Amino acid sequence: MKLVYPFAAIVGQEEMKLALMLAAVDQTIGGVLIFGDRGTGKSTAVRALAALLPKKSLVSGCPYNCTPQAYAGLCARCEKPARREPKAQMEPTPVVDLPLGATEDRVIGALDIERALSAGEKHFEPGLLARAHGGFLYIDEVNLLEDHLVDLLLDVTASGENVVEREGLSIRHPARFVLVGSGNPEEGELRPQLLDRFGLCLEVRTPTDLASRIEVVRRREEFEQDRVAFLEKWKREETKVRNAISKARMALPDVEMPDSTLEKAVELSMALGSDGLRGELTLIRAARAAAALDRSKQVTPAHLRKVAVLALRHRLRKAPTEEIDSGQRVERAVASVLAA
Ligand SMILES: [Zn+2]
């Protein structure tokens, strides 16, 4: 196993850590988009999170990440679920990289037409979307992703299914995953439809205070010099984060949302004129996940406050003469709606 930098050892970047933890607690929040300059530790944080995700029961050797309860029904191992329960084992939650230059075949999978014509059998080589099913799909520099891949992702994230069609042959399998993207907005805009697919959005910056900068360098050096020792040193803190995530997952279904908090959430979205229902739903789900992480039995306005910028900043209609950034606009609305 590769030794990755521990999540708990990331200096500062509290908003990024919170967003990733929320997405890990409730996968229906819809993933995280992280904007920021190179070298702000975006990829490090995503890889670190992967190491913290709870293991899942998956059918042994299944390329579609079938669980013993749900089959894609495409692989020899799970083809005949009725006959007997397939062997399953606990596997890490998949975190799959989608590289910018990936071909369509690599992403959606490839149907072997020649084999179909000559041998008369359907042969399908599953792609990255199959591997990401039930887990996370990470796209670094997502704003530079080619248009046809963006279209494809929009289809798959909307339907939860990957459909591959070639010359009259077609194959489909479930593909539901949490999308995590990162990028530098100065290098290219993200299409609004894709932006909307991300539940939470945030910007990371290089820390500006001297003490944090020194700490970042010091820890990185220590990690590079002796990874095993560094991981050992951070093991306790890391276990705390891992336990917090798994406990919050278990507690989530029982966290109550009082009507008064729900009203505030809707009021807040209305005050900001955020488009559609998705903003409200994301705000509510993220607040509930935040409450679960706090081990609170109820969602309070304080939880809304904690997640409002993350959930809403990328859903505001742009005013033509925008003088402040969208994060600040959300903060102002939070101050006026939640103070009342
Ligand atoms: Zn399977």
Tab-separated table of C-alpha atoms and ligand atoms in Angstrom:
chain	number	residue	atom	x	y	z
A	1	MET	CA	0.000	0.000	0.000
A	2	LYS	CA	1.174	3.483	-0.831
A	3	LEU	CA	1.825	5.678	2.169
A	4	VAL	CA	-0.139	8.878	1.749
A	5	TYR	CA	0.130	12.058	3.804
A	6	PRO	CA	-2.337	11.815	6.712
A	7	PHE	CA	-5.494	13.928	6.642
A	8	ALA	CA	-5.073	14.923	10.279
A	9	ALA	CA	-1.606	16.360	9.596
A	10	ILE	CA	-2.831	18.902	7.035
A	11	VAL	CA	-2.098	22.362	8.435
A	12	GLY	CA	-5.122	24.698	8.549
A	13	GLN	CA	-7.435	24.495	5.480
A	14	GLU	CA	-10.341	23.914	7.845
A	15	GLU	CA	-13.006	24.636	5.234
A	16	MET	CA	-11.554	22.045	2.838
A	17	LYS	CA	-11.268	19.441	5.557
A	18	LEU	CA	-14.838	20.080	6.686
A	19	ALA	CA	-16.198	19.835	3.130
A	20	LEU	CA	-14.447	16.526	2.462
A	21	MET	CA	-15.605	15.096	5.772
A	22	LEU	CA	-19.207	16.146	5.091
A	23	ALA	CA	-19.061	14.460	1.681
A	24	ALA	CA	-17.708	11.328	3.337
A	25	VAL	CA	-20.468	11.321	5.963
A	26	ASP	CA	-23.297	11.768	3.446
A	27	GLN	CA	-22.507	10.736	-0.105
A	28	THR	CA	-25.809	12.211	-1.316
A	29	ILE	CA	-24.530	15.743	-0.640
A	30	GLY	CA	-22.991	15.463	-4.074
A	31	GLY	CA	-19.283	15.873	-3.825
A	32	VAL	CA	-16.842	18.715	-3.484
A	33	LEU	CA	-15.262	21.204	-5.829
A	34	ILE	CA	-12.006	22.733	-4.645
A	35	PHE	CA	-10.687	25.826	-6.361
A	36	GLY	CA	-7.247	27.167	-5.680
A	37	ASP	CA	-3.704	27.722	-6.834
A	38	ARG	CA	-1.313	24.904	-7.453
A	39	GLY	CA	0.502	23.670	-4.407
A	40	THR	CA	-2.292	24.410	-1.941
A	41	GLY	CA	-2.607	20.739	-1.087
A	42	LYS	CA	-5.880	20.001	-2.907
A	43	SER	CA	-4.833	16.591	-4.236
A	44	THR	CA	-3.054	15.736	-1.000
A	45	ALA	CA	-6.294	16.294	0.901
A	46	VAL	CA	-8.365	14.141	-1.466
A	47	ARG	CA	-5.863	11.266	-1.303
A	48	ALA	CA	-5.691	11.631	2.453
A	49	LEU	CA	-9.452	11.385	2.680
A	50	ALA	CA	-9.443	8.152	0.669
A	51	ALA	CA	-7.391	6.525	3.413
A	52	LEU	CA	-10.045	7.483	5.986
A	53	LEU	CA	-13.126	6.149	4.255
A	54	PRO	CA	-14.789	3.135	5.862
A	55	LYS	CA	-14.437	-0.221	4.150
A	56	LYS	CA	-17.359	-1.601	2.173
A	57	SER	CA	-18.566	-5.102	1.532
A	58	LEU	CA	-17.944	-5.772	-2.182
A	59	VAL	CA	-18.206	-8.930	-4.244
A	60	SER	CA	-14.713	-10.383	-4.490
A	61	GLY	CA	-13.045	-9.534	-7.765
A	62	CYS	CA	-16.082	-7.825	-9.315
A	63	PRO	CA	-15.010	-5.038	-11.693
A	64	TYR	CA	-18.359	-3.245	-11.231
A	65	ASN	CA	-18.087	-2.932	-7.447
A	66	CYS	CA	-21.223	-4.987	-6.947
A	67	THR	CA	-22.271	-5.377	-3.340
A	68	PRO	CA	-23.724	-8.696	-2.182
A	69	GLN	CA	-27.136	-6.964	-2.158
A	70	ALA	CA	-26.942	-5.194	-5.523
A	71	TYR	CA	-25.544	-6.528	-8.762
A	72	ALA	CA	-24.709	-4.863	-12.011
A	73	GLY	CA	-25.387	-8.322	-13.395
A	74	LEU	CA	-22.651	-8.094	-15.969
A	75	CYS	CA	-19.749	-10.022	-14.575
A	76	ALA	CA	-19.367	-13.790	-14.388
A	77	ARG	CA	-19.012	-13.589	-10.636
A	78	CYS	CA	-22.357	-11.962	-9.959
A	79	GLU	CA	-24.261	-13.043	-13.042
A	80	LYS	CA	-26.469	-15.536	-11.313
A	81	PRO	CA	-27.237	-13.950	-7.983
A	82	ALA	CA	-30.355	-16.046	-7.503
A	83	ARG	CA	-28.425	-19.279	-7.234
A	84	ARG	CA	-26.181	-18.400	-4.364
A	85	GLU	CA	-24.815	-15.418	-2.508
A	86	PRO	CA	-21.480	-14.480	-4.076
A	87	LYS	CA	-18.374	-14.243	-1.950
A	88	ALA	CA	-17.835	-10.754	-0.632
A	89	GLN	CA	-15.045	-9.117	1.266
A	90	MET	CA	-14.429	-5.792	2.964
A	91	GLU	CA	-12.674	-3.478	0.539
A	92	PRO	CA	-11.598	0.155	0.817
A	93	THR	CA	-14.095	2.644	-0.631
A	94	PRO	CA	-12.875	3.203	-4.196
A	95	VAL	CA	-11.332	6.576	-4.997
A	96	VAL	CA	-10.652	6.661	-8.724
A	97	ASP	CA	-8.666	9.283	-10.632
A	98	LEU	CA	-10.014	10.523	-13.914
A	99	PRO	CA	-6.978	11.915	-15.738
A	100	LEU	CA	-7.549	14.839	-18.126
A	101	GLY	CA	-6.292	13.029	-21.207
A	102	ALA	CA	-8.379	9.893	-20.663
A	103	THR	CA	-10.033	8.463	-23.755
A	104	GLU	CA	-13.770	7.913	-23.803
A	105	ASP	CA	-13.230	4.131	-23.874
A	106	ARG	CA	-11.107	4.316	-20.774
A	107	VAL	CA	-13.772	6.345	-18.949
A	108	ILE	CA	-16.976	4.568	-19.930
A	109	GLY	CA	-15.492	1.199	-20.865
A	110	ALA	CA	-15.031	-0.490	-24.213
A	111	LEU	CA	-17.279	-2.818	-26.138
A	112	ASP	CA	-15.287	-5.220	-28.266
A	113	ILE	CA	-17.162	-5.041	-31.579
A	114	GLU	CA	-14.849	-7.420	-33.443
A	115	ARG	CA	-15.301	-10.125	-30.891
A	116	ALA	CA	-19.043	-9.570	-30.958
A	117	LEU	CA	-19.107	-10.010	-34.732
A	118	SER	CA	-16.730	-12.953	-34.954
A	119	ALA	CA	-17.547	-14.954	-31.838
A	120	GLY	CA	-21.064	-13.644	-31.346
A	121	GLU	CA	-20.425	-12.768	-27.731
A	122	LYS	CA	-20.688	-9.442	-26.021
A	123	HIS	CA	-17.365	-8.530	-24.517
A	124	PHE	CA	-17.111	-5.415	-22.385
A	125	GLU	CA	-14.030	-4.014	-20.733
A	126	PRO	CA	-15.276	-1.894	-17.794
A	127	GLY	CA	-13.914	1.647	-17.511
A	128	LEU	CA	-13.177	4.143	-14.749
A	129	LEU	CA	-16.874	4.816	-14.128
A	130	ALA	CA	-17.417	1.165	-13.199
A	131	ARG	CA	-14.445	1.260	-10.847
A	132	ALA	CA	-15.712	4.443	-9.164
A	133	HIS	CA	-19.201	3.038	-8.501
A	134	GLY	CA	-20.075	3.364	-4.826
A	135	GLY	CA	-17.038	5.508	-4.166
A	136	PHE	CA	-15.401	8.740	-5.269
A	137	LEU	CA	-14.344	9.952	-8.707
A	138	TYR	CA	-11.582	12.541	-8.512
A	139	ILE	CA	-10.823	14.919	-11.369
A	140	ASP	CA	-7.867	17.235	-10.930
A	141	GLU	CA	-8.060	20.345	-13.167
A	142	VAL	CA	-11.713	19.560	-13.765
A	143	ASN	CA	-12.160	22.955	-15.435
A	144	LEU	CA	-9.862	21.791	-18.245
A	145	LEU	CA	-11.820	18.603	-18.908
A	146	GLU	CA	-12.790	18.173	-22.565
A	147	ASP	CA	-16.367	19.034	-23.484
A	148	HIS	CA	-17.389	15.561	-24.575
A	149	LEU	CA	-16.220	14.102	-21.253
A	150	VAL	CA	-18.141	16.814	-19.396
A	151	ASP	CA	-21.315	15.889	-21.326
A	152	LEU	CA	-20.754	12.283	-20.488
A	153	LEU	CA	-20.287	13.003	-16.775
A	154	LEU	CA	-23.443	15.132	-16.735
A	155	ASP	CA	-25.432	12.223	-18.195
A	156	VAL	CA	-24.008	9.645	-15.841
A	157	THR	CA	-24.334	11.762	-12.691
A	158	ALA	CA	-27.957	12.544	-13.597
A	159	SER	CA	-28.991	8.945	-14.316
A	160	GLY	CA	-26.658	7.012	-12.009
A	161	GLU	CA	-26.074	4.651	-14.900
A	162	ASN	CA	-23.408	4.218	-17.522
A	163	VAL	CA	-24.718	3.287	-20.945
A	164	VAL	CA	-22.292	2.268	-23.681
A	165	GLU	CA	-23.619	1.950	-27.213
A	166	ARG	CA	-21.635	0.851	-30.252
A	167	GLU	CA	-23.025	-0.270	-33.580
A	168	GLY	CA	-26.309	-1.545	-32.273
A	169	LEU	CA	-24.789	-3.196	-29.220
A	170	SER	CA	-25.411	-1.703	-25.833
A	171	ILE	CA	-24.464	-2.369	-22.290
A	172	ARG	CA	-25.410	-0.583	-19.069
A	173	HIS	CA	-24.297	-0.750	-15.470
A	174	PRO	CA	-24.883	1.323	-12.336
A	175	ALA	CA	-22.387	4.164	-11.839
A	176	ARG	CA	-23.118	6.247	-8.783
A	177	PHE	CA	-20.189	8.050	-7.236
A	178	VAL	CA	-19.245	11.209	-5.385
A	179	LEU	CA	-17.608	13.679	-7.716
A	180	VAL	CA	-14.578	15.491	-6.341
A	181	GLY	CA	-12.949	18.085	-8.533
A	182	SER	CA	-10.165	20.561	-8.167
A	183	GLY	CA	-8.809	23.265	-10.352
A	184	ASN	CA	-7.570	26.763	-10.790
A	185	PRO	CA	-10.416	28.979	-12.066
A	186	GLU	CA	-7.942	31.353	-13.692
A	187	GLU	CA	-7.012	28.596	-16.141
A	188	GLY	CA	-10.516	28.027	-17.451
A	189	GLU	CA	-14.164	28.329	-16.499
A	190	LEU	CA	-16.237	25.395	-15.413
A	191	ARG	CA	-19.506	24.883	-17.303
A	192	PRO	CA	-22.449	25.959	-15.107
A	193	GLN	CA	-24.200	22.593	-15.521
A	194	LEU	CA	-21.163	20.776	-14.179
A	195	LEU	CA	-20.631	23.344	-11.421
A	196	ASP	CA	-24.175	22.625	-10.274
A	197	ARG	CA	-23.405	18.907	-9.905
A	198	PHE	CA	-20.969	19.591	-7.084
A	199	GLY	CA	-22.694	19.746	-3.728
A	200	LEU	CA	-20.075	21.850	-2.000
A	201	CYS	CA	-17.624	24.371	-3.385
A	202	LEU	CA	-14.706	26.132	-1.773
A	203	GLU	CA	-11.545	28.024	-2.452
A	204	VAL	CA	-8.233	27.204	-0.841
A	205	ARG	CA	-5.410	29.658	-0.476
A	206	THR	CA	-1.845	29.303	0.605
A	207	PRO	CA	-1.709	30.299	4.282
A	208	THR	CA	-0.431	33.838	4.686
A	209	ASP	CA	0.811	33.742	8.253
A	210	LEU	CA	4.414	32.870	8.881
A	211	ALA	CA	3.806	30.275	11.589
A	212	SER	CA	1.458	28.169	9.423
A	213	ARG	CA	3.797	28.376	6.439
A	214	ILE	CA	6.676	27.133	8.562
A	215	GLU	CA	4.539	24.315	9.930
A	216	VAL	CA	3.499	23.229	6.417
A	217	VAL	CA	7.138	22.976	5.326
A	218	ARG	CA	8.266	21.303	8.529
A	219	ARG	CA	5.629	18.558	8.417
A	220	ARG	CA	6.146	17.922	4.710
A	221	GLU	CA	9.888	17.515	5.265
A	222	GLU	CA	9.318	15.176	8.143
A	223	PHE	CA	6.881	13.113	6.046
A	224	GLU	CA	9.260	12.842	3.081
A	225	GLN	CA	12.193	11.839	5.258
A	226	ASP	CA	10.466	8.955	7.018
A	227	ARG	CA	6.913	8.230	5.949
A	228	VAL	CA	6.426	5.271	8.243
A	229	ALA	CA	7.500	7.201	11.324
A	230	PHE	CA	5.377	10.201	10.335
A	231	LEU	CA	2.286	8.034	9.918
A	232	GLU	CA	2.960	6.392	13.241
A	233	LYS	CA	3.229	9.794	14.893
A	234	TRP	CA	-0.124	10.903	13.454
A	235	LYS	CA	-1.887	7.582	13.919
A	236	ARG	CA	-3.907	8.657	16.951
A	237	GLU	CA	-5.180	11.873	15.402
A	238	GLU	CA	-5.933	10.037	12.183
A	239	THR	CA	-7.936	7.386	14.033
A	240	LYS	CA	-9.953	10.160	15.685
A	241	VAL	CA	-10.975	11.557	12.297
A	242	ARG	CA	-11.773	8.088	10.952
A	243	ASN	CA	-13.966	7.318	13.966
A	244	ALA	CA	-15.689	10.695	13.749
A	245	ILE	CA	-16.652	9.963	10.135
A	246	SER	CA	-17.941	6.465	10.773
A	247	LYS	CA	-19.860	7.488	13.909
A	248	ALA	CA	-21.429	10.418	12.072
A	249	ARG	CA	-22.474	8.065	9.266
A	250	MET	CA	-24.249	5.824	11.696
A	251	ALA	CA	-25.880	8.732	13.541
A	252	LEU	CA	-27.015	10.548	10.392
A	253	PRO	CA	-30.438	8.902	9.889
A	254	ASP	CA	-31.479	9.853	13.428
A	255	VAL	CA	-30.458	13.508	13.330
A	256	GLU	CA	-33.625	15.596	13.526
A	257	MET	CA	-34.346	18.625	11.405
A	258	PRO	CA	-36.710	20.905	13.347
A	259	ASP	CA	-39.211	22.897	11.270
A	260	SER	CA	-37.701	26.148	12.512
A	261	THR	CA	-34.266	25.210	11.116
A	262	LEU	CA	-35.776	24.035	7.840
A	263	GLU	CA	-37.565	27.374	7.521
A	264	LYS	CA	-34.313	29.251	8.073
A	265	ALA	CA	-32.595	27.153	5.399
A	266	VAL	CA	-35.279	27.939	2.838
A	267	GLU	CA	-35.328	31.624	3.840
A	268	LEU	CA	-31.596	31.784	3.374
A	269	SER	CA	-31.746	30.271	-0.113
A	270	MET	CA	-34.551	32.647	-1.049
A	271	ALA	CA	-32.692	35.670	0.263
A	272	LEU	CA	-29.802	34.750	-2.002
A	273	GLY	CA	-32.011	33.979	-4.982
A	274	SER	CA	-30.151	30.724	-5.490
A	275	ASP	CA	-31.490	28.782	-8.443
A	276	GLY	CA	-33.603	25.693	-8.028
A	277	LEU	CA	-34.172	23.182	-5.316
A	278	ARG	CA	-30.694	21.718	-5.363
A	279	GLY	CA	-29.217	24.529	-3.268
A	280	GLU	CA	-31.754	24.064	-0.489
A	281	LEU	CA	-31.388	20.287	-0.495
A	282	THR	CA	-27.620	20.496	-0.379
A	283	LEU	CA	-27.716	23.082	2.404
A	284	ILE	CA	-30.026	20.875	4.478
A	285	ARG	CA	-28.064	17.675	3.890
A	286	ALA	CA	-24.738	19.334	4.610
A	287	ALA	CA	-26.122	20.895	7.807
A	288	ARG	CA	-27.417	17.502	8.895
A	289	ALA	CA	-24.016	15.908	8.235
A	290	ALA	CA	-22.375	18.732	10.188
A	291	ALA	CA	-24.733	18.059	13.100
A	292	ALA	CA	-23.888	14.340	12.941
A	293	LEU	CA	-20.171	15.172	13.046
A	294	ASP	CA	-20.860	17.381	16.078
A	295	ARG	CA	-22.730	14.475	17.669
A	296	SER	CA	-25.744	16.722	17.907
A	297	LYS	CA	-29.203	15.142	17.805
A	298	GLN	CA	-30.724	18.136	16.064
A	299	VAL	CA	-29.752	20.420	13.223
A	300	THR	CA	-29.478	23.966	14.550
A	301	PRO	CA	-29.007	27.347	12.841
A	302	ALA	CA	-25.370	27.084	13.919
A	303	HIS	CA	-24.969	24.084	11.606
A	304	LEU	CA	-26.571	26.008	8.752
A	305	ARG	CA	-24.121	28.829	9.387
A	306	LYS	CA	-21.218	26.403	9.300
A	307	VAL	CA	-22.058	24.999	5.860
A	308	ALA	CA	-23.974	27.813	4.118
A	309	VAL	CA	-21.044	29.242	2.166
A	310	LEU	CA	-19.902	25.761	1.096
A	311	ALA	CA	-23.354	24.785	-0.114
A	312	LEU	CA	-24.482	28.013	-1.767
A	313	ARG	CA	-21.573	30.104	-3.036
A	314	HIS	CA	-21.544	28.466	-6.479
A	315	ARG	CA	-25.297	28.656	-6.991
A	316	LEU	CA	-25.879	32.400	-7.024
A	317	ARG	CA	-26.960	34.170	-10.150
A	318	LYS	CA	-24.146	36.472	-11.127
A	319	ALA	CA	-25.066	40.112	-10.900
A	320	PRO	CA	-23.625	42.017	-13.871
A	321	THR	CA	-21.882	44.504	-11.620
A	322	GLU	CA	-20.623	42.232	-8.931
A	323	GLU	CA	-18.552	44.080	-6.441
A	324	ILE	CA	-18.031	41.360	-3.824
A	325	ASP	CA	-17.353	37.660	-4.209
A	326	SER	CA	-20.138	35.128	-3.852
A	327	GLY	CA	-18.790	33.743	-0.577
A	328	GLN	CA	-19.174	37.176	0.993
A	329	ARG	CA	-22.683	37.503	-0.404
A	330	VAL	CA	-23.634	34.240	1.329
A	331	GLU	CA	-22.039	35.414	4.560
A	332	ARG	CA	-24.069	38.628	4.499
A	333	ALA	CA	-27.311	36.740	3.905
A	334	VAL	CA	-26.418	34.331	6.713
A	335	ALA	CA	-25.837	37.274	9.048
A	336	SER	CA	-29.215	38.841	8.276
A	337	VAL	CA	-31.398	35.707	8.038
A	338	LEU	CA	-29.915	33.747	10.917
A	339	ALA	CA	-29.660	36.714	13.260
A	340	ALA	CA	-33.424	37.242	13.178
B	1	ZN	ZN	-20.454	-7.817	-10.248
